[in-house]
Coordinates of C-alpha atoms in Angstrom, one line a residue:
M12 CA 5.8 11.2 152.5
A13 CA 2.5 12.9 153.5
T14 CA 4.0 15.3 155.5
T15 CA 6.1 16.1 152.0
S16 CA 3.1 16.4 149.5
T17 CA 1.7 18.7 152.4
R18 CA 4.1 21.0 152.1
L19 CA 4.8 21.1 148.5
R20 CA 0.5 21.6 148.1
R21 CA 1.1 24.7 150.5
L22 CA 4.1 26.1 148.6
G23 CA 1.4 25.8 145.3
S24 CA -1.2 27.9 147.7
V25 CA 0.7 30.5 148.7
A26 CA 2.4 30.9 145.5
A27 CA -1.3 31.3 143.7
A28 CA -1.9 34.1 146.3
A29 CA 1.6 35.6 145.9
V30 CA 0.9 35.8 142.2
A31 CA -2.4 37.6 142.8
L32 CA -1.2 39.8 145.5
S33 CA 1.9 41.3 143.4
A34 CA -0.3 41.7 140.7
G35 CA -2.4 44.1 143.2
V36 CA 0.7 46.0 144.6
A37 CA 1.8 46.6 141.0
L38 CA -2.0 47.7 140.2
R39 CA -1.9 49.8 143.5
D40 CA 1.7 51.1 143.3
P41 CA 2.9 52.1 139.8
P42 CA 6.7 53.5 139.6
L43 CA 6.8 56.8 140.5
S44 CA 8.9 59.7 139.1
S45 CA 11.5 61.7 141.3
S46 CA 9.2 64.4 140.3
D47 CA 6.5 62.7 142.1
R48 CA 8.1 61.8 145.1
G49 CA 8.4 64.9 146.8
G50 CA 8.9 67.3 144.1
P51 CA 10.7 70.5 145.0
S52 CA 10.7 70.0 148.9
L53 CA 12.5 66.5 147.7
D54 CA 15.2 68.2 145.7
A55 CA 15.7 70.9 148.6
V56 CA 16.7 68.5 150.5
R57 CA 18.9 66.4 148.2
R58 CA 20.7 69.6 147.6
K59 CA 21.2 70.1 151.2
I60 CA 22.6 66.8 152.0
A61 CA 24.6 65.9 148.4
D62 CA 26.4 69.9 148.9
S63 CA 30.2 69.0 147.8
N64 CA 30.6 71.8 150.6
G65 CA 28.4 70.8 152.9
V66 CA 29.5 70.1 156.4
V67 CA 27.6 69.1 159.6
P68 CA 27.3 71.4 162.1
S69 CA 30.1 71.4 165.3
R70 CA 28.9 69.6 168.3
A71 CA 28.4 73.0 170.1
V72 CA 26.4 74.3 167.6
Q73 CA 24.0 71.4 167.8
E74 CA 23.9 72.0 171.6
S75 CA 22.9 75.2 171.4
A76 CA 20.2 74.4 169.4
L77 CA 18.9 72.5 171.5
I78 CA 19.5 75.0 174.4
G79 CA 17.7 77.6 172.3
S80 CA 14.6 75.8 172.3
S81 CA 12.1 77.3 174.7
A82 CA 8.3 76.5 176.0
V83 CA 6.9 79.3 173.5
N84 CA 9.1 78.4 170.9
P85 CA 9.4 74.6 171.0
L86 CA 11.2 72.3 168.9
D87 CA 8.3 70.2 166.9
I88 CA 10.1 66.6 167.8
L89 CA 12.8 66.0 170.1
V90 CA 14.0 62.3 169.6
V91 CA 15.6 60.3 172.7
G92 CA 17.9 57.6 171.4
G93 CA 20.6 57.6 168.3
G94 CA 19.8 54.1 166.8
A95 CA 18.8 52.9 163.4
T96 CA 15.0 53.9 164.3
G97 CA 15.8 57.1 166.3
C98 CA 18.2 58.6 163.5
G99 CA 15.6 57.7 161.0
V100 CA 12.9 59.2 162.8
A101 CA 15.1 62.6 163.0
L102 CA 15.5 62.4 159.3
D103 CA 12.0 61.4 158.2
A104 CA 10.9 64.3 160.6
V105 CA 13.5 67.4 159.4
A106 CA 13.2 66.4 155.6
R107 CA 9.4 67.4 156.1
G108 CA 10.3 70.7 157.3
L109 CA 9.8 69.8 161.3
R110 CA 12.0 71.0 163.7
V111 CA 13.9 68.6 165.0
G112 CA 16.7 67.8 167.8
L113 CA 17.8 64.2 169.2
V114 CA 20.0 63.0 171.8
E115 CA 21.9 60.1 172.4
R116 CA 22.9 59.2 176.0
E117 CA 25.9 57.4 174.2
D118 CA 27.0 57.0 170.7
F119 CA 25.1 56.9 167.4
S120 CA 24.3 53.0 167.0
S121 CA 26.4 52.0 170.2
G122 CA 23.4 50.2 171.1
T123 CA 21.8 46.9 169.1
S124 CA 22.0 48.7 166.0
S125 CA 25.8 48.2 165.8
R126 CA 25.3 44.5 167.1
S127 CA 23.4 43.0 164.0
T128 CA 24.3 39.8 161.9
K129 CA 24.8 42.6 159.1
L130 CA 21.9 41.1 156.6
L131 CA 19.0 43.1 155.2
H132 CA 16.6 40.5 155.5
G133 CA 14.1 40.5 152.7
G134 CA 11.5 38.2 154.8
V135 CA 12.3 34.8 153.2
R136 CA 11.6 33.1 157.3
Y137 CA 8.3 35.2 156.9
L138 CA 7.4 33.5 154.0
E139 CA 8.2 30.1 155.2
K140 CA 5.5 30.8 158.0
A141 CA 3.2 32.0 155.2
V142 CA 3.4 28.6 153.8
F143 CA 3.1 26.2 156.8
N144 CA 0.5 28.6 158.2
L145 CA -1.3 29.5 155.2
D146 CA -0.8 33.2 156.9
Y147 CA -2.1 36.3 154.6
G148 CA -0.8 38.3 157.1
Q149 CA 2.7 37.0 157.4
L150 CA 3.1 37.3 153.1
K151 CA 2.4 41.0 153.5
L152 CA 5.1 41.2 155.7
V153 CA 7.0 39.8 153.3
F154 CA 6.4 42.0 150.6
H155 CA 6.9 44.8 153.1
A156 CA 10.4 43.5 154.2
L157 CA 11.4 43.1 150.6
E158 CA 9.9 46.7 149.5
E159 CA 11.9 48.3 152.6
R160 CA 15.5 45.9 151.6
K161 CA 15.2 47.8 148.5
Q162 CA 15.4 51.2 149.8
V163 CA 17.9 50.8 152.3
I164 CA 20.3 49.8 149.7
E165 CA 19.1 52.0 147.3
N166 CA 19.5 54.5 149.8
A167 CA 22.9 53.6 150.8
P168 CA 24.7 51.7 148.0
H169 CA 28.1 52.7 149.2
L170 CA 27.4 50.7 152.5
C171 CA 24.8 48.1 151.3
Q172 CA 25.1 45.3 148.6
A173 CA 23.6 42.1 147.3
L174 CA 25.1 39.0 148.9
P175 CA 24.4 35.3 147.6
C176 CA 23.8 33.0 150.5
M177 CA 24.2 29.1 150.4
T178 CA 22.0 26.5 152.0
P179 CA 23.3 22.8 152.0
C180 CA 21.1 20.3 151.3
F181 CA 21.8 16.6 152.1
D182 CA 19.2 14.8 151.0
W183 CA 17.1 15.4 147.8
F184 CA 14.0 16.5 149.8
E185 CA 15.8 19.7 150.8
V186 CA 17.0 20.0 147.4
V187 CA 13.0 20.4 146.0
Y188 CA 11.7 22.0 149.2
Y189 CA 14.2 24.7 149.1
W190 CA 14.5 25.1 145.6
M191 CA 10.7 25.7 145.4
G192 CA 10.4 27.6 148.2
L193 CA 13.2 30.1 147.1
K194 CA 12.0 30.2 143.5
L195 CA 8.5 31.4 145.2
Y196 CA 10.6 33.8 147.1
D197 CA 11.9 35.2 143.9
L198 CA 8.3 35.3 142.4
V199 CA 7.0 37.4 145.5
A200 CA 10.1 39.9 145.4
G201 CA 9.2 40.8 141.6
A202 CA 10.8 44.2 141.1
R203 CA 12.3 44.1 144.2
L204 CA 14.6 41.0 143.3
L205 CA 17.8 41.8 143.7
H206 CA 19.1 38.2 141.9
L207 CA 17.7 35.2 140.9
S208 CA 18.2 32.1 143.3
R209 CA 19.4 28.8 141.9
Y210 CA 20.3 25.4 142.4
Y211 CA 24.2 24.3 142.5
S212 CA 25.2 20.4 141.9
A213 CA 27.6 19.4 144.7
Q214 CA 30.4 19.7 142.7
E215 CA 29.8 23.6 141.5
S216 CA 28.7 24.5 145.4
V217 CA 32.4 23.1 146.8
E218 CA 33.9 25.2 144.0
L219 CA 32.4 28.3 145.2
F220 CA 32.6 27.5 148.6
P221 CA 36.0 25.2 148.8
T222 CA 35.5 25.3 153.0
L223 CA 32.3 23.4 152.3
A224 CA 32.0 19.8 153.7
R225 CA 30.8 17.0 151.2
K226 CA 29.8 14.9 154.3
G227 CA 27.7 15.7 157.4
K228 CA 26.1 13.4 159.8
G229 CA 27.1 10.7 157.5
R230 CA 25.0 12.2 154.5
S231 CA 26.2 13.4 151.3
L232 CA 25.7 16.7 149.9
K233 CA 23.6 16.6 147.3
G234 CA 24.0 20.6 146.2
T235 CA 22.8 23.5 147.6
V236 CA 20.5 26.5 146.8
V237 CA 21.8 29.9 146.6
Y238 CA 19.0 33.0 147.2
Y239 CA 20.6 36.6 147.2
D240 CA 19.7 38.9 150.5
G241 CA 21.3 42.1 151.4
Q242 CA 24.4 42.9 153.4
M243 CA 25.2 46.5 154.7
N244 CA 27.6 47.8 157.4
D245 CA 25.6 48.3 160.2
S246 CA 26.9 51.2 162.5
R247 CA 28.3 53.4 159.2
L248 CA 24.7 53.1 157.9
N249 CA 23.4 54.4 161.5
V250 CA 26.3 57.2 161.3
G251 CA 25.1 58.4 157.9
L252 CA 21.6 58.7 159.1
A253 CA 22.5 60.7 161.8
C254 CA 25.1 63.2 159.7
T255 CA 22.3 63.1 157.1
A256 CA 20.0 64.3 159.5
A257 CA 22.4 67.2 160.9
L258 CA 23.1 68.0 157.3
A259 CA 19.2 68.6 156.5
G260 CA 18.7 70.7 159.7
A261 CA 18.1 68.4 162.8
A262 CA 20.0 69.1 165.9
V263 CA 21.7 65.5 166.5
L264 CA 23.9 65.5 169.8
N265 CA 25.5 62.0 170.9
H266 CA 26.4 61.6 174.7
A267 CA 23.7 63.5 175.8
E268 CA 21.0 62.1 178.2
V269 CA 17.6 62.5 179.1
V270 CA 17.4 62.5 183.1
S271 CA 13.8 63.8 183.5
F272 CA 10.9 65.0 181.6
I273 CA 9.2 68.7 181.9
K274 CA 5.6 68.9 182.4
D275 CA 2.8 71.4 181.4
E276 CA 1.2 72.4 185.2
V277 CA -2.3 72.5 183.8
S278 CA -2.5 69.4 181.2
N279 CA 0.7 67.2 182.4
R280 CA 1.5 66.8 179.1
I281 CA 5.3 66.5 178.4
I282 CA 6.6 69.7 176.8
G283 CA 10.4 69.1 177.2
A284 CA 13.4 67.1 178.5
R285 CA 16.2 68.1 181.1
I286 CA 19.7 66.6 179.1
R287 CA 22.6 66.5 180.5
D288 CA 25.6 66.6 178.1
N289 CA 27.8 63.4 179.4
L290 CA 31.0 65.2 178.4
S291 CA 31.0 68.3 179.7
G292 CA 28.8 67.6 182.8
V293 CA 26.3 70.4 182.1
E294 CA 22.8 70.2 182.1
F295 CA 20.3 72.0 180.0
D296 CA 16.2 72.2 179.0
T297 CA 15.0 71.3 175.5
Y298 CA 11.5 71.9 175.1
A299 CA 9.3 70.3 171.9
K300 CA 5.9 69.7 171.1
V301 CA 6.2 65.6 171.2
I302 CA 8.6 63.3 172.5
V303 CA 9.9 60.3 170.8
N304 CA 11.2 57.9 172.6
A305 CA 13.3 55.1 170.3
A306 CA 15.7 54.2 173.0
G307 CA 15.6 50.5 171.7
P308 CA 15.7 48.1 174.8
F309 CA 15.9 51.0 177.1
C310 CA 12.7 52.4 175.7
D311 CA 10.8 51.1 178.9
A312 CA 13.3 52.9 181.3
V313 CA 12.5 56.5 179.3
R314 CA 8.6 55.6 179.3
K315 CA 9.3 55.1 183.5
M316 CA 10.3 58.5 183.6
A317 CA 7.6 59.9 182.4
D318 CA 5.1 57.6 184.5
K319 CA 6.8 54.9 187.5
E320 CA 3.8 53.0 186.7
S321 CA 3.9 52.2 183.3
Q322 CA 3.6 48.4 182.1
Q323 CA 6.6 47.2 180.7
M324 CA 6.6 46.6 176.9
I325 CA 10.3 45.0 176.4
C326 CA 10.8 41.6 176.0
P327 CA 14.7 41.3 175.5
S328 CA 16.5 38.9 173.5
S329 CA 20.3 38.4 173.4
G330 CA 22.1 37.9 170.0
V331 CA 25.7 36.4 169.4
H332 CA 27.8 36.9 166.9
I333 CA 31.5 36.0 166.2
V334 CA 34.1 37.0 163.9
L335 CA 36.3 34.1 162.1
P336 CA 39.3 34.7 159.8
D337 CA 38.6 35.1 156.1
Y338 CA 39.5 31.7 155.2
Y339 CA 36.5 29.9 157.1
S340 CA 34.4 31.9 154.1
P341 CA 35.2 32.9 150.6
E342 CA 34.7 36.3 149.6
G343 CA 31.3 37.1 148.1
M344 CA 29.4 34.0 149.2
G345 CA 27.3 33.5 152.7
L346 CA 26.4 30.3 154.1
I347 CA 22.8 29.0 156.1
V348 CA 22.8 26.5 158.7
P349 CA 19.2 26.1 158.0
K350 CA 18.3 24.3 161.2
T351 CA 20.5 23.6 164.5
K352 CA 20.1 21.6 167.3
D353 CA 17.6 23.9 168.7
G354 CA 15.7 24.7 165.5
R355 CA 17.1 28.1 164.9
V356 CA 19.1 29.3 161.9
V357 CA 22.9 30.2 161.7
F358 CA 24.5 32.5 159.1
M359 CA 28.1 32.6 158.2
L360 CA 29.1 35.3 155.9
P361 CA 31.9 37.3 154.6
W362 CA 31.9 40.7 156.1
L363 CA 35.1 43.7 155.4
G364 CA 37.2 40.9 154.9
R365 CA 36.6 38.5 157.6
T366 CA 33.6 36.0 158.6
V367 CA 31.1 37.0 161.2
A368 CA 28.9 34.1 162.3
G369 CA 25.7 34.2 164.2
T370 CA 23.2 34.4 165.5
T371 CA 21.7 32.9 169.1
D372 CA 18.4 33.8 170.5
S373 CA 18.2 33.7 174.2
N374 CA 16.6 35.8 177.1
T375 CA 19.0 38.0 178.5
G376 CA 18.8 40.7 181.1
I377 CA 19.0 44.9 179.9
T378 CA 22.5 46.1 180.4
M379 CA 24.5 49.1 178.7
L380 CA 27.3 46.5 177.4
P381 CA 26.2 42.9 177.1
E382 CA 28.4 40.2 177.1
P383 CA 28.4 36.8 175.2
H384 CA 28.3 34.0 177.2
E385 CA 30.8 31.2 176.3
D386 CA 27.9 28.7 175.5
E387 CA 26.7 30.6 173.1
I388 CA 30.1 31.2 171.3
Q389 CA 30.4 27.4 171.2
F390 CA 26.7 26.8 170.0
I391 CA 27.9 29.0 167.0
L392 CA 31.4 26.9 166.7
D393 CA 28.9 23.9 166.8
A394 CA 26.6 24.9 164.6
I395 CA 28.9 25.5 161.6
C396 CA 31.2 23.0 162.6
D397 CA 29.3 20.0 161.0
Y398 CA 28.9 22.0 157.7
L399 CA 33.3 22.5 156.8
N400 CA 35.6 20.8 155.9
V401 CA 37.9 23.3 158.4
K402 CA 39.1 22.3 161.7
V403 CA 36.7 24.9 163.4
R404 CA 38.6 26.3 166.8
R405 CA 38.0 28.5 169.5
T406 CA 41.1 30.2 169.3
D407 CA 40.4 31.6 166.0
V408 CA 37.7 33.7 167.5
L409 CA 38.8 37.3 166.6
S410 CA 36.1 39.0 168.3
A411 CA 32.8 38.3 169.9
W412 CA 29.8 40.3 171.1
S413 CA 26.0 40.3 172.2
G414 CA 23.4 42.6 171.0
I415 CA 20.0 43.0 172.9
R416 CA 16.9 42.8 170.5
P417 CA 14.1 44.4 171.8
L418 CA 11.3 42.3 171.1
A419 CA 8.0 44.5 171.6
V420 CA 4.7 43.9 173.5
D421 CA 2.2 46.3 172.7
P422 CA 1.3 47.8 176.6
K423 CA -2.7 48.1 175.1
A424 CA -2.1 44.3 174.5
K425 CA -4.3 41.7 176.4
S426 CA -2.1 39.3 176.7
T427 CA 1.6 38.2 176.0
E428 CA 1.4 36.2 173.2
S429 CA 1.5 39.8 171.4
I430 CA 5.6 39.3 171.5
S431 CA 6.2 40.3 168.1
R432 CA 9.4 40.8 165.7
D433 CA 7.4 43.7 164.2
H434 CA 7.3 46.9 165.7
V435 CA 4.8 48.7 167.9
V436 CA 4.1 52.7 167.9
C437 CA 1.8 54.0 171.1
E438 CA 1.5 56.9 173.1
D439 CA 0.6 55.8 176.6
Y440 CA 1.5 59.1 178.0
P441 CA 0.5 62.4 176.4
G442 CA 3.2 64.1 174.6
L443 CA 5.6 60.8 174.7
V444 CA 5.5 58.6 171.4
T445 CA 7.4 55.4 171.9
I446 CA 8.2 53.4 168.8
T447 CA 10.1 50.0 169.8
G448 CA 10.7 46.6 168.2
G449 CA 11.1 45.9 164.3
K450 CA 14.3 44.8 162.6
W451 CA 17.2 47.1 160.9
T452 CA 15.7 46.4 157.2
T453 CA 12.4 48.1 158.3
Y454 CA 14.0 50.9 160.1
R455 CA 12.9 53.6 157.5
S456 CA 9.0 52.3 158.0
M457 CA 9.4 52.5 161.4
A458 CA 10.2 56.1 161.6
E459 CA 7.7 57.0 158.9
D460 CA 4.9 55.4 161.3
A461 CA 6.6 57.1 164.6
V462 CA 6.5 60.9 162.7
D463 CA 3.0 60.2 161.5
A464 CA 2.1 59.4 165.3
A465 CA 4.0 62.7 166.5
I466 CA 2.5 64.8 164.1
K467 CA -0.7 63.6 165.1
S468 CA 0.1 63.7 168.5
G469 CA 1.4 67.1 168.8
K470 CA -0.8 68.6 165.7
L471 CA 2.3 69.4 163.8
S472 CA 2.2 71.2 160.6
P473 CA 4.5 69.4 158.2
T474 CA 5.4 71.2 154.8
N475 CA 5.4 67.9 152.9
E476 CA 4.6 64.3 153.1
C477 CA 7.3 61.6 153.9
L478 CA 10.1 61.5 151.7
T479 CA 12.8 59.4 152.9
N480 CA 11.7 56.4 150.5
N481 CA 13.3 58.4 147.9
L482 CA 16.7 60.0 149.6
R483 CA 20.0 59.1 149.2
L484 CA 22.2 59.2 152.8
S485 CA 25.3 61.5 152.7
G486 CA 27.9 59.8 150.4
A487 CA 25.4 58.2 147.9
E488 CA 24.6 60.5 145.6
E489 CA 26.3 59.9 142.5
W490 CA 28.3 57.3 144.3
D491 CA 29.5 54.4 141.9
P492 CA 31.3 51.1 142.5
A493 CA 34.0 52.1 140.4
S494 CA 34.8 55.4 142.4
F495 CA 37.6 53.7 144.5
T496 CA 40.0 53.9 141.0
A497 CA 40.0 57.5 141.1
L498 CA 41.1 57.6 144.8
A499 CA 43.9 54.8 144.3
Q500 CA 45.1 57.1 141.0
Q501 CA 44.8 60.5 141.9
Y502 CA 46.0 60.6 145.8
V503 CA 48.9 58.7 148.1
R504 CA 49.1 58.1 151.4
M505 CA 51.9 60.2 153.0
K506 CA 53.2 58.5 156.1
R507 CA 55.2 59.5 159.0
T508 CA 57.9 57.4 160.5
Y509 CA 58.8 56.9 163.7
T510 CA 61.8 59.0 163.3
G511 CA 59.3 61.7 162.2
K512 CA 60.7 61.4 158.3
V513 CA 57.6 61.9 155.7
V514 CA 57.5 59.2 153.1
P515 CA 55.2 58.4 150.3
G516 CA 53.1 55.4 149.7
V517 CA 50.7 54.0 147.3
M518 CA 46.7 54.5 147.7
D519 CA 46.7 50.7 147.3
T520 CA 43.4 48.9 146.0
A521 CA 42.3 47.6 149.6
A522 CA 42.4 51.3 151.2
A523 CA 41.2 53.1 148.4
K524 CA 38.0 50.3 148.1
H525 CA 37.8 50.4 151.9
L526 CA 37.5 54.5 151.8
S527 CA 34.9 54.4 148.7
H528 CA 32.7 51.8 150.5
A529 CA 33.0 53.2 153.9
Y530 CA 32.0 57.1 153.0
G531 CA 30.9 57.0 149.5
T532 CA 31.4 60.1 147.8
M533 CA 33.1 61.9 150.9
A534 CA 35.9 59.3 150.4
D535 CA 37.5 62.2 148.8
R536 CA 37.9 64.4 151.6
V537 CA 39.6 61.3 153.8
A538 CA 42.3 60.8 151.0
V539 CA 43.1 64.6 151.4
I540 CA 43.8 64.2 154.9
A541 CA 45.7 61.0 154.1
Q542 CA 47.9 63.3 152.1
D543 CA 48.1 66.5 152.9
E544 CA 48.4 66.4 156.8
H545 CA 50.6 62.8 156.6
L546 CA 48.2 60.9 158.0
G547 CA 48.5 57.8 155.6
K548 CA 49.2 55.5 157.8
R549 CA 47.3 52.0 158.6
L550 CA 46.2 51.5 162.1
A551 CA 46.2 47.9 162.1
H552 CA 48.6 45.5 160.3
G553 CA 46.3 43.7 157.8
Y554 CA 43.4 46.0 157.7
P555 CA 42.8 49.0 155.5
F556 CA 41.9 51.5 158.3
L557 CA 44.2 54.7 157.9
E558 CA 44.9 57.5 160.7
A559 CA 43.7 59.8 158.1
E560 CA 39.6 58.5 159.0
V561 CA 40.5 59.4 162.8
A562 CA 41.1 62.9 162.1
Y563 CA 38.0 63.0 159.5
C564 CA 35.7 61.1 161.3
A565 CA 36.3 63.9 165.0
R566 CA 35.7 66.6 162.3
N567 CA 32.5 65.2 160.2
E568 CA 31.1 62.5 162.1
Y569 CA 30.7 63.5 165.8
C570 CA 33.6 60.8 166.7
E571 CA 34.1 62.1 170.7
S572 CA 35.9 59.1 172.3
A573 CA 38.3 56.3 171.4
V574 CA 35.6 53.6 171.5
D575 CA 33.5 55.6 169.1
F576 CA 36.2 55.1 166.7
I577 CA 36.9 51.5 167.2
A578 CA 33.4 50.4 167.3
R579 CA 31.3 52.5 165.2
R580 CA 33.2 54.7 162.7
S581 CA 35.5 51.9 161.8
R582 CA 34.7 48.2 162.9
L583 CA 38.1 47.4 164.0
A584 CA 36.4 46.3 167.4
F585 CA 34.1 44.2 166.0
L586 CA 36.7 42.5 163.3
D587 CA 39.4 42.3 165.9
T588 CA 39.8 43.0 169.4
D589 CA 43.6 42.2 169.7
A590 CA 44.3 44.9 166.4
A591 CA 41.9 47.4 167.9
S592 CA 43.9 47.3 171.4
R593 CA 47.1 47.7 169.7
A594 CA 45.7 50.8 167.5
L595 CA 44.5 52.5 170.4
P596 CA 47.5 54.6 171.5
R597 CA 47.8 56.3 168.0
I598 CA 43.9 56.6 167.7
I599 CA 43.8 58.6 171.1
E600 CA 46.5 60.7 170.4
I601 CA 44.9 61.7 166.9
L602 CA 42.0 62.4 169.0
A603 CA 43.8 64.5 171.3
T604 CA 44.7 66.9 168.9
E605 CA 41.4 66.9 167.2
H606 CA 39.7 67.7 170.2
K607 CA 42.4 69.0 172.6
W608 CA 42.5 66.7 175.1
D609 CA 44.5 66.5 178.2
R610 CA 47.0 63.7 179.3
S611 CA 44.7 63.1 181.8
R612 CA 41.8 62.5 179.4
K613 CA 43.7 60.3 177.1
K614 CA 44.5 58.0 180.2
K615 CA 40.9 57.9 180.7
E616 CA 40.3 57.1 176.9
L617 CA 42.6 54.4 176.9
Q618 CA 41.2 52.5 180.1
K619 CA 37.7 53.2 178.8
A620 CA 38.5 51.6 175.6
K621 CA 40.4 48.4 177.1
E622 CA 37.3 48.1 179.3
F623 CA 35.2 48.0 176.0
L624 CA 37.2 45.3 174.1
E625 CA 37.1 43.0 177.3
T626 CA 33.6 42.7 176.8
F627 CA 34.2 41.1 173.3
K628 CA 35.0 37.7 174.2
S629 CA 37.8 36.8 171.4
S630 CA 40.2 34.2 172.2
R631 CA 42.4 36.5 173.7
N632 CA 40.2 37.7 176.4
A633 CA 37.9 35.2 177.0
Q634 CA 38.6 32.0 179.6
F635 CA 37.3 29.0 177.9
Y636 CA 38.5 25.1 177.8
D637 CA 39.5 24.4 174.0
G638 CA 38.1 21.2 173.5
K639 CA 36.4 20.1 170.4
H640 CA 37.0 23.6 169.1

């Protein structure tokens, strides 16, 4: 009881601090009108991005722009890495009027950024630490996460939404503890609140979440506390950042790798990079006043190109997720397992018509294609098993993947105790600014910090301040949740049968909703291709992805390979590896038409895609003993 009363007293103390800090934030940061947030500069950038006739420059044009830089006419910033942070840096910098290039060794979002829990966290776990440790610093992190979550959702509403998350309580102390904690979270969130948290009785909870167990570990369900967090389609958000930066004037190039740095002979400052186009094999030099290293888990490898003696700053951690059939969770309600056997939190969330569960947190090596270990998959299945009345089976795993979190250590720190979930910006070699660590939710502010550091390092002259706190991504301007109805009413899906005959098909609600949420206001362009070019057929049974999307992404989203499509443009590899494998021949056929591939290239694409899918340990491509599960 002493522990209980201590916890509740601490909740009260932090509540008082939260109210004070909320008031301070409100006084310091009054709401701004759009004219206050960038004025004419913001309007000009918005017009470029939202232009209904706007088309991203071709890959060849983007490469020419990088080649066109020189020692006497360099870019302002060259970004290395096309994940969320790298693309965020490119967009932030170009919106400030700087000349920007970006190169990515694989594809936009090919690394950690496509392998997240798909949540935009508002910092509820920071709040718990603030309570237990009476830590004012952690409380400020909560405010920061809440503000950034709000901005991400507002800037890409078609790709992000609020998701209610249910925490089961099996004794009355848990009910009081979580209810008070989440009410404090509501208080701290203030205007950034998505929806109010609330308590549901055991009966109401089971009605909302039919697969929730009424008994667990010999205890009866007393009820649940539900709060709201943000959810996103991570890789499509990342690709949206890259395309938005391109529309705003940045030269972004995927499948292009930095092989070495160019240094000034006198000052030894980095002034450019030697880049290899991994599709053509061509190498070229690109010059820039500042290089921003946003290579995620690989940022140490980039730093060692500049200085072989550079101290390591990445402590990699593996996060594994699995995808299960939709019947594991109801549409529109997530489940949080607050404490697993080793103290971790596990989420089980509805996502794109299936259920995603995770995550783990374990030490790992850094590889291009990390694979989940069987014991990590079993850990997740064990964690959710006790909370469900469904028989949890390993054979139900449709896809499983591993992502590498780049936990950061400041190289200037004196001890490894500085390992952090927060981000680190440093310039430990002249001309090379490194940004790493952090999380998806705060990518925008991370990018802002990196661009600020780059401006200082290169003595750059931006035309305006940071604009991204109020800059909608491509496809977001004037998007409405009801937009899918216009697609369903105005278009048909013209499908070519196996005999070559073209037959009409309805643009059903599932397909229309999918296009609207995946492409925003650009969905009409995809629907036109489906109708006019007879590419309205579904790529895989049971999924809304259309053939037209392959052609659209090849033309408008720098989709250069089959893996680019199944993993990052659509999410088929993450949702169902077997369905992705069956869809590959048709996807490659369409891409071959768009990119003029020969038979050899098509064969190579199929092989590479199948090897990629082998790293997703679904029940069909993993060896396991189906005992408990």
